[in-house]
XYZ file of C-alpha atoms in Angstrom:
786
model
C -19.299 288.510 -23.382
C -18.591 285.563 -25.484
C -19.779 282.609 -27.769
C -19.224 279.099 -28.080
C -20.005 276.462 -30.648
C -19.443 272.685 -31.016
C -16.924 271.665 -33.705
C -14.786 268.551 -34.297
C -11.792 267.328 -32.308
C -8.646 268.096 -33.977
C -5.600 265.695 -33.640
C -3.704 266.124 -30.545
C -0.202 264.678 -30.273
C 1.227 263.212 -27.043
C 4.700 263.048 -27.130
C 6.168 259.952 -25.509
C 9.084 261.025 -22.753
C 12.681 260.343 -23.830
C 11.571 259.912 -27.237
C 10.649 261.774 -30.322
C 7.665 259.599 -30.870
C 4.275 260.251 -29.990
C 0.642 259.013 -29.900
C -2.855 260.428 -30.641
C -6.484 259.732 -30.303
C -8.102 259.292 -33.463
C -11.976 259.977 -34.174
C -13.468 257.456 -36.845
C -15.790 258.628 -39.438
C -18.151 255.854 -38.669
C -18.071 256.844 -34.904
C -16.034 255.849 -31.950
C -11.811 256.294 -31.840
C -8.537 254.544 -32.145
C -5.376 255.139 -30.498
C -2.521 255.926 -33.208
C 1.329 255.588 -32.432
C 3.776 257.693 -34.817
C 7.403 256.703 -34.930
C 9.250 259.815 -36.198
C 12.582 257.888 -36.857
C 10.716 255.992 -39.749
C 8.063 258.565 -40.144
C 5.440 255.918 -39.862
C 2.036 255.526 -38.158
C 0.273 252.456 -36.924
C -2.422 251.716 -34.269
C -0.840 251.687 -30.717
C -2.196 248.444 -29.911
C -4.576 245.601 -31.154
C -7.885 247.411 -30.304
C -10.042 244.136 -30.545
C -7.634 242.014 -28.454
C -7.531 244.481 -25.593
C -11.454 244.841 -25.714
C -11.825 241.154 -25.463
C -9.675 240.554 -22.749
C -10.836 243.680 -20.854
C -14.312 242.409 -21.063
C -13.049 238.781 -20.101
C -11.314 240.263 -16.969
C -13.873 242.649 -15.795
C -17.296 241.257 -17.150
C -18.074 244.593 -18.586
C -19.326 244.934 -22.142
C -16.329 246.671 -23.826
C -16.383 247.861 -27.677
C -12.947 247.786 -29.664
C -14.080 251.244 -31.113
C -15.147 253.041 -28.059
C -12.848 251.594 -25.180
C -13.718 252.908 -21.683
C -10.458 255.310 -21.660
C -9.288 258.012 -23.362
C -5.552 258.308 -22.468
C -2.621 256.046 -22.761
C 0.954 255.550 -21.968
C 2.861 253.730 -24.351
C 6.645 252.633 -24.246
C 8.896 254.610 -26.556
C 8.780 251.674 -28.837
C 4.935 250.855 -28.251
C 5.651 247.305 -27.179
C 3.398 247.774 -24.363
C 1.091 250.563 -23.232
C -0.541 251.241 -20.049
C -4.211 252.556 -19.515
C -6.754 253.050 -16.511
C -10.150 251.521 -17.193
C -13.015 250.630 -14.757
C -11.039 252.109 -11.724
C -7.800 249.816 -12.236
C -4.590 250.645 -14.098
C -3.819 247.775 -16.832
C -0.637 246.975 -18.996
C -1.340 245.506 -22.402
C 1.515 244.013 -24.077
C 2.344 243.781 -28.052
C 2.128 239.881 -27.450
C -1.429 240.008 -26.292
C -0.859 239.840 -22.470
C -3.556 241.941 -20.335
C -2.757 242.321 -16.693
C -3.676 244.642 -13.761
C -0.408 246.924 -12.794
C 0.177 248.391 -9.671
C 2.006 251.770 -11.130
C -0.738 253.893 -12.398
C -0.271 255.243 -16.191
C 1.159 258.948 -16.377
C -2.173 260.617 -17.655
C -0.291 263.961 -18.130
C -2.347 267.009 -16.756
C -6.122 265.572 -16.767
C -7.441 269.052 -15.703
C -10.108 267.715 -13.614
C -10.684 270.129 -11.045
C -12.177 269.204 -7.527
C -14.582 271.981 -7.591
C -15.994 274.662 -9.619
C -14.342 278.248 -10.359
C -15.415 280.418 -12.983
C -14.216 280.579 -16.142
C -11.134 282.821 -16.832
C -11.258 285.108 -19.784
C -9.095 283.325 -22.611
C -9.299 283.761 -26.759
C -7.168 280.626 -27.391
C -9.765 277.960 -28.688
C -9.361 274.206 -28.236
C -11.565 271.245 -28.963
C -12.618 268.569 -25.985
C -14.243 265.512 -26.508
C -16.546 264.405 -23.441
C -17.099 260.380 -23.218
C -19.799 259.183 -21.292
C -18.826 255.815 -19.463
C -21.022 256.420 -16.732
C -24.286 254.715 -15.633
C -26.709 257.141 -17.172
C -27.086 260.472 -19.347
C -24.885 263.291 -18.532
C -25.671 267.116 -18.549
C -22.925 269.162 -20.049
C -22.590 272.774 -18.666
C -20.204 275.659 -19.123
C -19.271 277.484 -15.811
C -19.385 281.123 -17.203
C -16.864 284.092 -16.033
C -19.018 284.819 -12.903
C -19.151 281.143 -11.779
C -22.798 280.282 -13.375
C -23.812 277.225 -14.964
C -24.862 277.699 -18.711
C -26.625 274.535 -20.089
C -25.165 273.269 -23.386
C -26.750 269.713 -23.847
C -27.024 266.198 -22.694
C -24.599 262.946 -23.382
C -26.343 259.654 -23.455
C -24.920 256.664 -22.305
C -21.626 255.385 -24.209
C -21.972 258.665 -26.512
C -19.400 261.360 -27.008
C -19.766 265.061 -27.299
C -17.232 267.112 -29.390
C -17.145 270.939 -27.838
C -15.344 273.918 -29.016
C -14.079 275.812 -26.082
C -11.398 278.052 -24.684
C -8.196 277.320 -22.761
C -9.087 277.262 -18.960
C -12.770 277.276 -19.388
C -14.573 275.068 -16.728
C -17.250 272.615 -17.666
C -19.443 270.619 -15.308
C -20.977 267.222 -15.960
C -24.127 266.002 -13.675
C -26.163 263.148 -13.680
C -30.049 263.095 -13.629
C -30.090 263.455 -9.898
C -27.795 266.559 -10.205
C -24.721 264.973 -8.727
C -21.468 266.204 -10.030
C -19.853 263.541 -12.112
C -16.722 265.780 -13.188
C -15.324 269.313 -13.482
C -12.789 269.870 -16.172
C -10.754 272.704 -17.032
C -9.871 273.087 -21.058
C -6.176 272.426 -21.302
C -3.818 274.102 -23.880
C -4.157 271.305 -26.574
C -7.124 269.538 -27.967
C -8.416 266.766 -25.627
C -10.583 263.988 -24.802
C -12.044 263.146 -21.138
C -13.720 259.981 -20.075
C -16.356 260.361 -17.453
C -17.438 257.501 -15.413
C -18.012 256.350 -11.773
C -14.711 256.738 -10.335
C -13.644 260.087 -12.576
C -14.232 262.492 -9.229
C -12.715 259.965 -6.853
C -9.498 259.600 -8.735
C -8.997 263.592 -8.011
C -9.153 264.000 -4.396
C -5.424 262.987 -3.449
C -3.798 265.099 -6.109
C -6.029 267.794 -5.335
C -4.877 267.772 -1.782
C -1.377 267.590 -2.661
C -1.561 270.263 -4.912
C -3.163 272.566 -2.356
C -0.310 271.728 0.326
C 1.848 275.096 0.481
C 5.340 274.965 -0.459
C 7.831 276.397 2.087
C 9.550 279.894 0.666
C 13.080 280.801 1.126
C 13.635 284.092 3.235
C 15.291 286.465 1.098
C 16.539 290.227 1.776
C 15.497 292.992 1.098
C 12.075 292.032 2.222
C 9.209 294.399 1.767
C 6.155 294.691 3.468
C 3.175 297.114 3.711
C 2.001 298.013 7.248
C -0.457 300.732 8.041
C -0.667 301.954 4.518
C 3.138 302.555 4.389
C 6.417 300.636 2.815
C 8.590 298.803 5.630
C 11.916 297.225 4.334
C 13.737 294.447 6.573
C 17.329 294.134 5.649
C 19.653 291.278 6.235
C 21.271 292.711 9.042
C 18.064 292.632 11.093
C 17.226 296.305 10.515
C 13.294 296.925 9.949
C 12.973 300.375 8.505
C 9.858 302.414 7.372
C 10.363 304.116 4.285
C 7.318 305.776 3.495
C 5.088 307.816 5.678
C 2.462 309.379 3.010
C 0.441 306.229 2.792
C -2.933 306.187 4.043
C -6.540 304.996 3.586
C -7.291 306.826 0.887
C -3.623 306.396 -0.686
C -2.007 303.253 0.242
C 0.706 301.219 -0.850
C -0.041 297.616 -2.578
C 2.010 294.827 -1.384
C 1.393 293.049 -4.958
C 3.132 295.932 -6.612
C 6.598 295.794 -5.090
C 9.667 295.378 -7.464
C 13.251 295.275 -6.350
C 16.163 295.818 -8.733
C 18.393 293.262 -9.849
C 21.123 294.464 -7.629
C 18.986 294.906 -4.883
C 19.778 298.586 -4.222
C 16.421 300.170 -5.405
C 12.939 299.468 -4.964
C 9.695 300.534 -6.848
C 6.434 300.287 -4.710
C 3.112 301.671 -6.235
C 1.191 303.790 -4.455
C -2.824 303.903 -5.527
C -5.978 305.589 -5.004
C -8.887 302.871 -4.874
C -11.561 302.601 -7.454
C -14.858 304.131 -6.600
C -17.575 302.051 -5.128
C -20.363 301.059 -7.741
C -22.629 298.418 -5.811
C -24.869 296.479 -8.286
C -27.986 294.887 -6.187
C -29.880 291.917 -7.275
C -32.774 290.358 -5.444
C -32.835 286.502 -5.480
C -36.969 285.938 -5.539
C -36.673 282.269 -5.396
C -33.560 280.729 -3.556
C -33.252 277.055 -2.985
C -32.844 277.061 0.551
C -35.430 279.354 2.024
C -38.701 280.861 1.246
C -37.909 284.448 1.851
C -35.984 286.363 -0.960
C -32.156 287.088 -0.760
C -30.105 290.049 -1.414
C -26.746 289.954 -3.237
C -24.423 292.708 -4.162
C -21.132 293.314 -5.982
C -18.820 295.926 -7.113
C -19.002 296.345 -10.757
C -17.683 299.558 -12.352
C -19.592 301.224 -15.374
C -18.180 303.605 -18.065
C -17.154 306.843 -16.466
C -16.677 305.399 -12.879
C -13.561 306.566 -11.026
C -10.759 303.520 -11.851
C -8.037 302.459 -9.505
C -5.085 304.939 -10.398
C -1.783 303.860 -9.607
C 1.569 305.875 -8.848
C 5.091 304.232 -9.504
C 7.486 305.492 -6.906
C 11.451 304.557 -6.553
C 13.088 304.401 -3.604
C 16.901 303.871 -2.810
C 17.670 301.249 -0.359
C 21.069 302.525 0.657
C 19.509 306.011 1.772
C 16.408 304.407 2.788
C 14.623 307.428 0.870
C 12.481 308.059 -2.206
C 14.018 309.554 -5.569
C 11.485 312.400 -6.806
C 9.978 311.749 -10.091
C 7.396 313.463 -12.131
C 4.157 311.861 -13.249
C 3.172 313.645 -16.013
C 3.534 310.936 -18.392
C 1.394 308.744 -16.670
C -1.168 311.016 -15.086
C -4.445 309.598 -16.339
C -4.134 306.027 -16.475
C -6.952 303.405 -17.041
C -4.480 300.573 -16.065
C -0.684 300.235 -15.744
C 1.305 297.028 -15.851
C 4.812 296.385 -14.652
C 7.275 295.483 -17.299
C 10.090 295.045 -14.768
C 13.812 296.537 -14.402
C 16.259 296.367 -16.970
C 18.847 293.717 -16.511
C 21.556 296.136 -15.378
C 19.236 297.639 -12.515
C 19.311 301.364 -13.895
C 15.833 301.590 -15.368
C 12.451 300.359 -14.030
C 9.475 300.163 -16.866
C 5.814 299.815 -17.175
C 3.031 300.273 -19.426
C 0.724 303.112 -19.212
C -2.731 302.624 -20.837
C -4.271 306.116 -20.901
C -7.688 306.418 -19.925
C -10.051 306.464 -23.278
C -7.815 303.895 -24.670
C -6.027 306.121 -27.240
C -2.601 306.017 -25.937
C -0.276 303.455 -24.775
C 3.070 304.191 -23.444
C 5.849 301.978 -21.970
C 7.671 304.383 -19.817
C 11.156 304.123 -17.774
C 12.111 305.778 -14.278
C 16.021 306.009 -13.982
C 17.944 305.736 -10.866
C 18.303 309.480 -11.039
C 14.299 309.758 -11.125
C 14.126 310.883 -15.138
C 11.009 309.460 -16.346
C 11.210 308.823 -19.985
C 8.789 307.341 -22.921
C 10.305 304.301 -24.381
C 7.599 303.354 -26.499
C 4.596 305.508 -27.661
C 1.494 304.173 -29.380
C -1.486 306.363 -30.264
C -4.730 306.427 -32.077
C -7.450 308.728 -33.018
C -9.892 305.989 -32.555
C -8.934 303.071 -30.047
C -5.968 301.182 -29.487
C -7.024 297.384 -29.057
C -5.373 297.013 -25.545
C -7.464 294.055 -24.658
C -6.888 291.782 -27.613
C -3.771 293.344 -29.302
C -1.392 294.279 -26.804
C 1.841 292.206 -26.914
C 5.287 293.041 -25.862
C 8.199 290.489 -25.073
C 11.488 292.186 -23.509
C 14.922 290.500 -24.356
C 16.672 291.281 -21.441
C 20.243 290.536 -22.679
C 19.932 293.035 -25.472
C 17.496 295.416 -23.905
C 15.435 295.321 -26.619
C 11.440 294.905 -27.051
C 8.974 293.122 -29.458
C 5.928 295.418 -29.742
C 2.840 294.794 -31.697
C 1.000 297.838 -33.368
C -1.586 298.576 -35.781
C 0.047 302.282 -36.615
C 0.122 301.177 -40.327
C -3.340 299.968 -40.662
C -2.427 296.199 -39.770
C -1.604 294.513 -36.529
C 2.104 293.952 -36.812
C 5.562 293.475 -34.929
C 8.232 296.051 -34.395
C 11.502 295.989 -32.754
C 12.581 298.678 -30.323
C 15.932 299.345 -28.528
C 15.168 300.262 -24.865
C 18.361 301.748 -24.048
C 17.706 304.389 -26.835
C 13.975 304.535 -26.442
C 13.967 304.182 -30.332
C 12.451 301.921 -32.979
C 15.023 299.799 -34.661
C 12.788 298.256 -37.281
C 9.297 297.068 -38.261
C 9.532 293.001 -38.127
C 6.490 292.145 -39.990
C 4.850 293.958 -43.012
C 1.874 293.839 -45.395
C -1.761 293.800 -45.642
C -2.143 290.920 -43.364
C -1.742 290.735 -39.654
C -0.203 288.790 -36.812
C -2.851 287.209 -34.748
C -0.344 286.022 -32.078
C 3.213 285.114 -31.261
C 3.945 281.546 -30.720
C 7.662 281.709 -29.607
C 10.674 283.798 -29.616
C 14.274 283.039 -30.015
C 16.234 285.465 -28.791
C 19.737 283.645 -29.786
C 18.792 283.053 -33.227
C 16.766 286.256 -33.375
C 13.585 284.650 -35.051
C 9.966 284.994 -34.189
C 7.267 282.067 -34.923
C 3.583 283.527 -34.817
C 0.151 282.876 -36.066
C -0.951 285.103 -38.900
C -4.220 285.946 -40.719
C -4.659 286.825 -44.271
C -1.509 285.762 -45.394
C -2.449 283.499 -48.290
C -3.970 285.390 -51.031
C -7.302 283.542 -52.306
C -7.808 282.290 -48.607
C -10.425 283.272 -46.099
C -8.601 286.048 -44.288
C -9.707 284.715 -40.899
C -7.618 281.408 -41.684
C -4.709 280.776 -39.364
C -1.307 279.943 -40.386
C 2.062 279.506 -38.934
C 4.944 281.472 -40.024
C 8.302 282.597 -38.969
C 10.654 285.789 -39.391
C 14.008 287.212 -38.488
C 13.975 290.011 -35.971
C 15.346 292.269 -38.854
C 12.086 291.411 -40.900
C 13.782 289.060 -43.331
C 13.471 285.692 -44.032
C 9.327 285.733 -43.553
C 8.141 282.010 -44.340
C 4.719 280.081 -44.146
C 5.315 276.862 -42.417
C 2.053 275.500 -42.905
C 0.275 274.779 -46.027
C -3.494 273.755 -47.061
C -6.868 275.930 -47.670
C -8.291 275.927 -44.234
C -7.522 277.119 -40.559
C -4.737 275.495 -39.086
C -3.703 274.715 -35.568
C -0.616 273.055 -34.685
C 1.456 271.511 -31.885
C 5.250 271.425 -31.168
C 7.293 268.502 -30.640
C 9.435 268.506 -27.317
C 12.604 269.385 -29.194
C 10.531 271.650 -31.579
C 12.019 270.096 -34.807
C 8.570 269.047 -36.083
C 5.167 269.749 -35.390
C 1.648 268.558 -36.213
C -0.594 270.585 -38.493
C -4.025 270.151 -38.712
C -6.561 272.615 -41.049
C -10.118 272.056 -42.285
C -12.673 274.374 -43.348
C -16.326 274.556 -42.327
C -16.913 272.576 -45.582
C -13.871 270.249 -45.342
C -13.045 267.923 -42.545
C -9.780 267.952 -41.033
C -6.384 267.006 -42.831
C -3.463 266.551 -40.295
C 0.132 265.882 -41.100
C 3.551 266.163 -39.415
C 5.889 268.791 -40.532
C 9.723 269.445 -40.355
C 9.607 272.399 -38.350
C 12.589 274.309 -40.136
C 11.351 273.851 -43.794
C 7.591 273.414 -42.976
C 7.688 270.369 -45.606
C 4.930 267.555 -44.596
C 6.869 264.388 -43.748
C 3.956 262.100 -42.920
C 0.505 262.235 -43.663
C -1.248 261.376 -40.253
C -5.051 261.471 -41.176
C -6.547 262.702 -44.246
C -9.888 264.798 -44.853
C -13.088 262.580 -45.279
C -14.355 263.973 -48.420
C -17.472 261.921 -48.289
C -18.523 263.763 -45.396
C -21.514 266.037 -46.305
C -20.723 269.513 -45.089
C -22.693 270.860 -42.553
C -22.611 274.477 -43.719
C -21.995 276.330 -46.928
C -19.451 279.359 -47.280
C -20.639 282.568 -48.789
C -18.835 285.641 -49.360
C -19.983 288.748 -50.795
C -19.248 292.663 -50.735
C -20.290 294.597 -47.439
C -21.710 297.858 -47.568
C -19.160 299.776 -49.603
C -19.643 297.133 -52.440
C -15.977 296.062 -52.482
C -14.920 294.599 -48.782
C -15.657 291.078 -48.600
C -17.889 289.866 -45.845
C -17.518 286.134 -44.819
C -20.291 283.822 -43.438
C -21.828 280.558 -43.256
C -25.515 279.177 -44.433
C -26.759 276.286 -42.774
C -29.967 274.635 -44.206
C -32.338 271.771 -42.733
C -31.285 268.377 -42.798
C -34.569 267.634 -44.678
C -34.088 270.784 -47.045
C -36.321 271.272 -50.176
C -35.001 273.686 -53.009
C -38.577 274.108 -53.912
C -39.935 275.691 -50.908
C -39.445 278.749 -49.186
C -37.523 278.996 -45.775
C -37.734 281.912 -43.378
C -33.895 283.453 -42.612
C -32.840 283.273 -38.783
C -29.602 285.217 -38.075
C -27.362 284.289 -35.148
C -25.858 287.509 -34.351
C -23.123 288.357 -32.303
C -21.271 291.835 -32.997
C -18.860 292.330 -30.128
C -15.759 294.176 -31.467
C -13.279 291.907 -29.293
C -13.427 288.991 -32.096
C -14.849 287.462 -35.007
C -17.679 284.794 -34.756
C -18.129 282.759 -37.649
C -16.690 279.388 -37.330
C -13.727 278.627 -39.664
C -12.865 275.052 -38.775
C -14.988 271.891 -39.591
C -17.803 271.725 -36.939
C -21.040 269.575 -36.499
C -22.490 273.047 -35.588
C -24.838 271.455 -33.158
C -26.610 274.820 -31.889
C -26.848 276.178 -35.342
C -28.493 272.758 -36.613
C -30.976 272.649 -33.835
C -32.356 275.702 -35.407
C -31.941 274.860 -39.099
C -33.780 271.704 -38.117
C -36.816 273.520 -36.889
C -37.286 274.951 -40.767
C -34.808 277.717 -40.851
C -32.258 279.023 -43.249
C -29.808 279.943 -40.346
C -26.785 282.579 -41.371
C -23.635 283.672 -39.296
C -21.169 286.409 -40.560
C -18.911 288.675 -39.498
C -19.575 292.588 -40.488
C -17.508 295.679 -40.156
C -16.591 296.602 -36.651
C -15.574 293.091 -35.503
C -11.918 292.217 -35.097
C -9.002 290.555 -37.091
C -9.216 292.430 -39.854
C -7.817 295.702 -40.827
C -7.549 298.891 -38.501
C -10.088 300.348 -40.991
C -12.499 297.460 -40.943
C -12.267 297.294 -36.879
C -12.793 301.051 -36.582
C -16.436 300.893 -37.754
C -17.478 300.307 -34.449
C -15.882 303.252 -32.489
C -18.449 305.269 -30.863
C -20.976 303.504 -32.794
C -21.846 299.986 -31.472
C -25.261 300.216 -32.898
C -23.795 299.753 -36.235
C -23.011 296.187 -35.383
C -22.138 295.629 -39.123
C -25.985 295.654 -40.036
C -25.340 297.325 -43.556
C -22.953 294.584 -44.286
C -25.260 291.896 -42.881
C -28.326 293.205 -44.768
C -26.489 293.333 -47.955
C -25.008 289.965 -47.459
C -28.196 288.130 -46.894
C -29.889 289.752 -49.910
C -26.920 288.787 -51.904
C -27.121 285.247 -51.097
C -30.985 285.329 -51.604
C -30.573 286.390 -55.241
C -29.103 283.036 -56.257
C -31.070 280.682 -53.463
C -34.653 281.704 -54.110
C -35.568 279.265 -51.270
C -34.476 282.016 -48.829
C -37.200 284.202 -47.989
C -36.065 287.688 -47.132
C -39.363 288.871 -46.688
C -39.232 286.619 -43.100
C -35.986 287.432 -41.500
C -35.228 286.976 -37.827
C -32.386 287.378 -35.403
C -31.330 286.280 -32.198
C -28.536 287.078 -29.721
C -27.301 287.175 -26.335
C -25.249 289.491 -24.395
C -23.777 292.208 -26.809
C -25.358 289.984 -29.200
C -28.840 290.719 -27.353
C -28.077 294.390 -27.808
C -27.370 293.711 -31.707
C -30.749 291.650 -32.107
C -33.043 294.294 -30.570
C -30.954 297.078 -32.605
C -31.578 295.045 -35.937
C -35.678 296.022 -34.999
C -34.639 299.610 -33.924
C -32.495 300.589 -36.641
C -33.235 298.109 -39.586
C -37.007 297.395 -38.932
C -37.636 297.620 -42.734
C -35.258 294.226 -43.019
C -35.722 292.217 -39.710
C -39.251 291.156 -38.795
C -38.499 289.378 -35.412
C -35.711 289.384 -32.516
C -35.085 287.805 -29.500
C -32.557 289.355 -27.157
C -30.905 287.585 -24.360
C -29.240 289.250 -21.513
C -28.744 292.157 -23.956
C -26.420 294.955 -22.848
C -29.076 297.559 -24.086
C -27.225 300.783 -23.040
C -23.533 300.830 -22.928
C -23.619 303.224 -19.949
C -25.337 300.220 -17.828
C -22.632 297.633 -18.568
C -18.972 296.679 -17.390
C -16.469 299.382 -17.602
C -13.513 297.784 -19.654
C -15.789 296.466 -22.651
C -17.583 299.425 -23.138
C -14.976 302.207 -22.569
C -12.636 300.147 -25.066
C -15.179 300.833 -28.165
C -17.275 303.762 -26.787
C -14.497 305.787 -25.364
C -14.015 308.068 -22.478
C -15.475 310.343 -21.077
C -18.675 309.132 -21.491
C -20.242 311.463 -24.591
C -23.360 311.707 -26.926
C -21.766 308.341 -28.424
C -23.223 306.469 -25.680
C -27.120 307.735 -25.926
C -26.931 307.455 -29.534
C -26.242 303.596 -29.491
C -28.697 302.749 -26.819
C -31.672 300.790 -27.168
C -33.212 302.440 -24.280
C -33.183 305.826 -25.669
C -34.614 304.492 -29.176
C -36.863 302.230 -27.783
C -40.000 304.197 -29.536
C -38.533 303.333 -32.947
C -39.278 299.451 -32.419
C -40.848 297.854 -35.411
C -41.275 294.016 -35.532
C -41.929 291.433 -32.942
C -39.543 291.540 -30.175
C -38.705 289.151 -27.075
C -36.730 289.919 -24.201
C -35.149 287.157 -21.873
C -33.179 288.339 -18.854
C -31.869 286.390 -15.619
C -32.673 288.329 -12.364
C -29.213 287.264 -11.312
C -27.066 288.301 -14.196
C -24.068 289.618 -12.874
C -22.201 289.859 -16.313
C -24.756 292.495 -17.569
C -26.752 294.135 -15.212
C -30.379 293.010 -15.530
C -31.632 296.296 -14.941
C -30.435 297.030 -18.647
C -33.060 294.854 -20.049
C -35.618 296.296 -17.434
C -34.712 299.644 -18.406
C -35.482 298.925 -22.189
C -38.942 297.067 -20.777
C -39.684 300.850 -19.239
C -38.925 302.478 -22.273
C -41.046 300.192 -24.171
C -43.944 300.608 -22.139
C -43.528 304.386 -22.251
C -43.500 304.224 -25.892
C -46.920 302.013 -25.795
C -44.866 299.316 -27.662
C -45.968 295.442 -28.008
C -43.073 292.852 -27.028
C -42.616 289.760 -24.948
C -40.420 289.221 -21.799
C -39.096 286.177 -20.330
C -38.137 286.906 -16.909
C -35.912 283.951 -15.350
C -36.042 283.703 -11.200
C -32.522 282.500 -10.252
C -31.366 282.940 -13.884
C -27.712 284.339 -14.676
C -26.359 285.567 -17.849
C -27.401 283.762 -20.730
C -30.855 282.584 -19.079
C -32.391 281.736 -22.580
C -30.207 279.030 -23.172
C -32.077 276.921 -20.864
C -34.620 274.150 -22.365
C -37.426 276.212 -21.227
C -35.819 279.474 -22.842
C -35.068 277.683 -26.141
C -38.443 276.316 -26.143
C -39.853 279.622 -25.834
C -37.777 281.220 -28.278
C -38.895 278.646 -31.061
C -42.468 279.210 -30.445
C -41.737 283.055 -30.637
C -39.990 282.596 -34.042
C -42.750 280.062 -35.260
C -45.661 282.598 -34.659
C -43.828 285.482 -35.924
C -41.707 284.229 -38.853
C -44.000 281.038 -39.775
C -42.942 277.685 -41.494
C -41.852 276.248 -44.670
C -43.718 277.553 -47.572
């Protein structure tokens, strides 16, 4: 469950090997791009080479039209002094010197890690945002698709010849580009930094050799003792040739796990995990219209739902000297949702693991000693939920046997330092009515932490990210970034400097080079283009309690006329795992498409979403139907009071996945305000959806709260116009969730529209046809500009 939106590509430095200098690709305000070289010894910047001369000579040698502002390559390899630069263009490698000589070279330029894949794989879960620019230098238009978490393509738009598209995405997420015939031209996995990729006729071919080399297995050195699982039990091979079975209690119902074997550093003890497998929960799909045959196909997947039996792990400790188990008590970890290994202490005296109790109200770091004593080293508890899926952080400092730990125990997500030898808290590291979003790096020797923080600067949007550092003892807190906007940064190889880019949705990016120790700006790299028209307006207004600020944006049509009345369309996604209103400068392509159809489009984050205070987040607990709607309604009404062109009598709402649940819920629980809704691939009953997401927010065991938040149970309350969209092969949210809503609506004698998509996966409504049907629906039920 997640959302994407297009955004402006931020600055991404590429540090030059054996040098503190770097280059980057700069997007020009009038379109196109340039390559900039930065000399950190003089704190100066310049073009990396003569673009006009290089374009002219490249065109002469290749007979292919070449534009100096849109060169047919996105990566260069400058010399440390930039006296020459290498690049790849039109299937060949080139060297261009500072005195204007362009010639083909035999050594291909080092293009870093291009992240081109030789085949599609599902996108991994990730919450680290990056920005990618796709540049089309192929022979025809390209279609851009995101490969979702189940391996299904989701359409994102077309890129014409010679054009480029900036895309916000997440680290590791996979993108496919195909031509008009459907041939795959590139498969790309987003790297850990902002980047650009040029797609031409040779993009995929250049991959083959590197891909084959990467798949060549590496020889592993044999080490002893060597542990294997045979017939469900643990066997250990020793260096003297002895191979001994050391367990006899493993069986099909309770086997040992080969992937969960941990030998102590001194090689004298072993921990092996025995487990009871999860229950079988099969979700069945019928593919009605397969492309390769006339008859339908059956597809089945394993898919745990709330209340199902999860895998239960049981760590057991063994002495390798006696070849026997050391007895332990499991009362401190008897009801797990999930366990994770933390590892052995450096002195081999204790094995540690993380215990996440079922229901997500208890987290523990547990230690097992060589004598079998089991103790709690760290314990975290909550009356609502512990946000294990977003905020769990631990960093073991082996040399001092300490642990850096994240907790919301004081109402804000902060860092704490624990003494693991004593199993006791030493001190709280960060403190205040702000929060730690993520830890960037830890210097154990200097006893310092660098982290990404939210709400750190008074008067700024609480979701704006800043880089800060602090000492282990909580002293020396310093914010290293400056500028009223959300910040991204990239460290130099020696971490003595970093680039800092910040922007707001109403202000284009500014980028500077900063000193890593003081945070002082030593060189301005790119300044904000203040003449650019903001793509959206930022609006802040109190929520349901009359005091908590709710932050959102308002997007007007390009041909906006303040003398007219416009219907309002809210794009909703209230999943508690994150916040969803764009903060960085963005072209907001998907929102702009709807605004230009004649709507005032709004996007905001109400209570119950993430990365504010714990109290703000807890509103969602056992209450997903809330979805922040009291805040959303108050926010829209407040905006309309000073914007007479916003027509609050015609408010529509659209969303997909968890947003689909929210969109339909708007008509069930707030049908006096919302008049029309489109729910795409909705999770309409949390008992029907994936276990991890729903038990995280709705709790365990499954109780009345699940029924209270169910769109199926409350279908009879429907007011307004509803359109449901579902793909028959959606293996993210069980399609039966939507069809159970359909059944309940039929039983309640309610009118609605249903778009059922044969072969469609999650987000089936994002196709061209799906978007056109949604547009027709809202035009009929909300009307146009008046």
